[in-house]
Amino acid sequence: GAGVSQSPSNKVTEKGKDVELRCDPISGHTALYWYRQSLGQGLEFLIYFQGNSAPDKSGLPSDRFSAERTGGSVSTLTIQRTQQEDSAVYLCASSLERGLVIGQFFGPGTRLTVL
Amino acid sequence: TQLLEQSPQFLSIQEGENLTVYCNSSSVFSSLQWYRQEPGEGPVLLVTVVTGGEVKKLKRLTFQFGDARKDSSLHITAAQPGDTGLYLCAGGGGKDSNYQLIWGAGTKLIIKP
């Protein structure tokens, strides 16, 4: 498809387990963002990739969170030793540059539930 | 730190009524975007405004960027149930924000038939 895709759409895990969330951005988009959204709330910035530059990790809430972007395309967000407070929807977005004018294009999100 | 405050946080009105949602800051933004998010989906861009005082219309939706580029409003005329969703504003940040989008907390809008 032409849009941003994310997998899985839903993930239920037990406290203490590791999870990996995947994002396939729009082809040609150099910028990729990960956000976290609690139920009905706004977006919490997690991490930003731009081309071959070092990622902006300033939004990662703890060292249990990490992300990679391989080959400037697909990205994986990993959460180690999951906690119940990690339960949220994780959204990925891509854009040309930073999307300050043309906007960011979002995937449908991965709903993570930590039991 | 650049912040964007949205108001109201929640609004429930009858079909056919008019409403305005506000996005305010003490900081200047290079651009201001409005998104709508429906349950189970990611936000979708509605409009970007970049010039102080700019007004854009999208059918029954009117977007305005304040003259000083610190605030914005979204006005919906004759709201329809299809307008229901979470409305998010996002401002283009400056150097202190690493030129990132700064997001408001959202306005949850429910239009009752």
XYZ file of C-alpha atoms in Angstrom:
228
model
C 0.000 0.000 0.000
C 0.955 3.637 -0.282
C 0.480 4.543 3.374
C 2.380 3.926 6.601
C 1.868 0.418 7.907
C 2.459 -0.921 11.393
C 2.524 -4.403 12.836
C 1.172 -5.991 14.825
C -2.082 -4.056 15.153
C -2.572 -5.444 18.653
C -0.102 -6.954 21.096
C -0.886 -8.420 24.484
C 2.088 -9.369 26.604
C 2.947 -10.220 30.143
C 4.814 -7.880 32.436
C 8.544 -8.367 32.101
C 8.513 -9.638 28.514
C 10.166 -7.831 25.594
C 8.152 -6.614 22.604
C 9.052 -5.399 19.117
C 6.832 -3.079 17.119
C 7.385 -2.550 13.404
C 6.798 0.437 11.156
C 6.971 0.581 7.348
C 7.020 4.241 6.306
C 5.929 5.727 3.011
C 8.557 5.088 0.365
C 10.854 8.072 -0.079
C 10.031 9.665 3.271
C 13.277 10.473 5.024
C 11.767 11.377 8.409
C 10.262 8.775 10.729
C 8.689 9.373 14.134
C 7.482 7.166 16.954
C 4.820 8.459 19.332
C 2.924 7.001 22.261
C -0.729 7.797 22.894
C -2.710 6.907 25.985
C -6.464 6.438 25.622
C -8.057 9.576 24.168
C -4.993 11.682 24.900
C -2.493 13.633 22.831
C 0.739 12.365 21.351
C 3.895 11.785 23.371
C 7.006 12.062 21.203
C 9.415 9.145 21.594
C 12.083 9.195 18.883
C 12.815 10.780 15.489
C 14.935 9.506 12.604
C 16.035 11.774 9.758
C 17.991 10.234 6.914
C 21.440 9.108 8.015
C 21.636 11.536 10.942
C 21.844 10.385 14.533
C 18.297 9.859 15.859
C 16.713 12.269 18.314
C 16.046 10.015 21.298
C 15.058 12.787 23.672
C 11.511 11.489 24.138
C 12.305 7.915 25.146
C 10.911 7.493 28.694
C 13.526 5.030 29.935
C 16.455 2.906 28.820
C 14.026 0.007 28.339
C 12.947 1.714 25.121
C 15.049 1.642 21.971
C 14.488 1.957 18.250
C 16.326 1.231 15.035
C 15.796 2.245 11.463
C 17.486 -0.042 8.981
C 18.444 1.105 5.508
C 16.606 4.364 5.995
C 13.263 2.599 5.727
C 11.709 0.107 8.144
C 11.879 0.918 11.841
C 11.527 -1.264 14.914
C 10.651 0.014 18.383
C 11.713 -2.373 21.137
C 10.477 -2.261 24.692
C 12.375 -4.467 27.108
C 11.000 -5.802 30.389
C 7.568 -4.319 29.735
C 5.636 -2.704 32.566
C 1.894 -2.108 32.879
C 2.419 1.630 32.408
C 3.783 0.884 28.933
C 0.245 -0.015 27.836
C -0.756 2.472 25.138
C -1.110 2.881 21.396
C 2.232 3.301 19.658
C 2.008 5.384 16.505
C 4.541 5.682 13.736
C 4.600 8.594 11.296
C 6.723 9.460 8.303
C 7.271 12.631 6.327
C 9.430 14.432 3.873
C 11.898 16.318 6.039
C 10.306 17.204 9.384
C 6.785 17.618 8.071
C 6.413 21.102 9.462
C 4.458 22.247 6.414
C 3.255 19.174 4.565
C 2.490 17.288 7.732
C 3.212 13.845 9.048
C 1.563 10.706 7.750
C 0.549 8.255 10.421
C 0.088 4.530 10.538
C -2.907 2.973 12.316
C -0.857 2.247 15.419
C -0.078 -0.790 17.537
C -2.188 -1.191 20.643
C 0.032 -2.648 23.367
C -1.499 -4.172 26.473
C 0.795 -5.303 29.271
C -0.904 -7.617 31.736
C 9.999 25.012 26.189
C 7.298 25.530 23.589
C 3.829 24.368 24.649
C 0.443 24.284 22.951
C -2.760 24.318 24.978
C -5.991 23.149 23.423
C -9.448 24.015 24.663
C -11.899 22.684 25.376
C -10.580 19.219 26.189
C -13.979 17.704 25.535
C -17.051 18.925 23.657
C -20.361 17.172 23.051
C -22.977 18.991 20.974
C -26.016 18.297 18.833
C -25.894 17.910 15.092
C -26.337 21.253 13.339
C -24.684 23.394 16.014
C -21.548 25.456 15.505
C -18.386 25.111 17.548
C -14.878 26.500 17.902
C -11.774 24.747 19.180
C -8.753 26.740 20.283
C -5.026 26.135 20.277
C -2.972 28.662 22.255
C 0.642 29.286 23.141
C 2.958 31.995 24.394
C 5.475 30.937 21.737
C 5.665 31.773 18.057
C 5.364 28.877 15.627
C 6.572 28.671 12.049
C 3.457 26.747 11.070
C 0.362 25.310 12.661
C -1.318 22.071 11.668
C -4.665 20.554 12.551
C -5.252 16.815 12.530
C -8.343 14.668 13.109
C -8.068 11.214 14.589
C -10.818 8.620 14.591
C -10.859 5.600 16.931
C -8.408 2.886 15.924
C -6.647 5.071 13.392
C -3.734 7.460 13.278
C -4.203 11.234 13.013
C -4.889 12.615 9.543
C -3.733 16.076 8.503
C -6.586 18.506 7.802
C -4.687 21.709 7.111
C -1.440 23.619 7.569
C -1.373 27.381 8.078
C 1.908 29.257 7.852
C 1.172 32.980 7.602
C -0.025 35.156 10.487
C -3.697 35.985 10.014
C -4.148 33.230 7.450
C -7.619 31.727 7.094
C -8.269 28.443 5.326
C -11.588 26.791 4.690
C -12.248 23.109 4.182
C -15.969 22.689 3.482
C -17.649 23.446 6.837
C -14.320 23.799 8.678
C -12.580 27.168 8.990
C -9.027 27.381 10.291
C -7.347 30.588 11.392
C -3.753 31.333 12.379
C -3.350 34.244 14.777
C -1.659 37.402 13.542
C 1.293 36.796 15.859
C 1.454 33.081 14.943
C 0.973 32.062 18.581
C -2.538 30.699 18.382
C -5.055 29.091 16.067
C -8.715 28.221 15.960
C -10.854 25.649 14.225
C -14.492 26.559 13.637
C -17.021 23.991 12.472
C -20.320 25.180 11.050
C -23.406 22.972 11.249
C -21.555 20.043 12.814
C -22.319 16.557 11.539
C -21.904 13.187 13.297
C -19.073 12.476 10.852
C -17.098 15.314 12.449
C -16.782 13.252 15.638
C -13.178 12.566 16.563
C -10.100 13.781 18.383
C -8.798 17.063 16.990
C -5.111 17.730 17.484
C -3.148 20.885 16.763
C 0.590 20.824 16.194
C 2.962 23.768 15.855
C 6.232 23.935 13.983
C 8.808 24.448 16.715
C 11.994 26.474 16.591
C 15.614 25.768 17.382
C 14.925 25.152 21.085
C 12.530 22.375 20.121
C 14.900 20.936 17.525
C 12.512 22.137 14.816
C 10.018 19.428 15.780
C 6.245 19.543 15.780
C 4.885 20.505 19.202
C 1.580 18.755 19.872
C -1.463 19.900 21.793
C -3.277 17.418 24.052
C -6.317 17.289 21.787
C -10.017 18.115 21.849
C -12.387 15.189 21.895
C -15.465 16.162 19.879
C -18.730 14.220 19.867
C -21.566 15.245 17.569
C -24.868 13.680 18.574
C -27.442 12.989 15.850
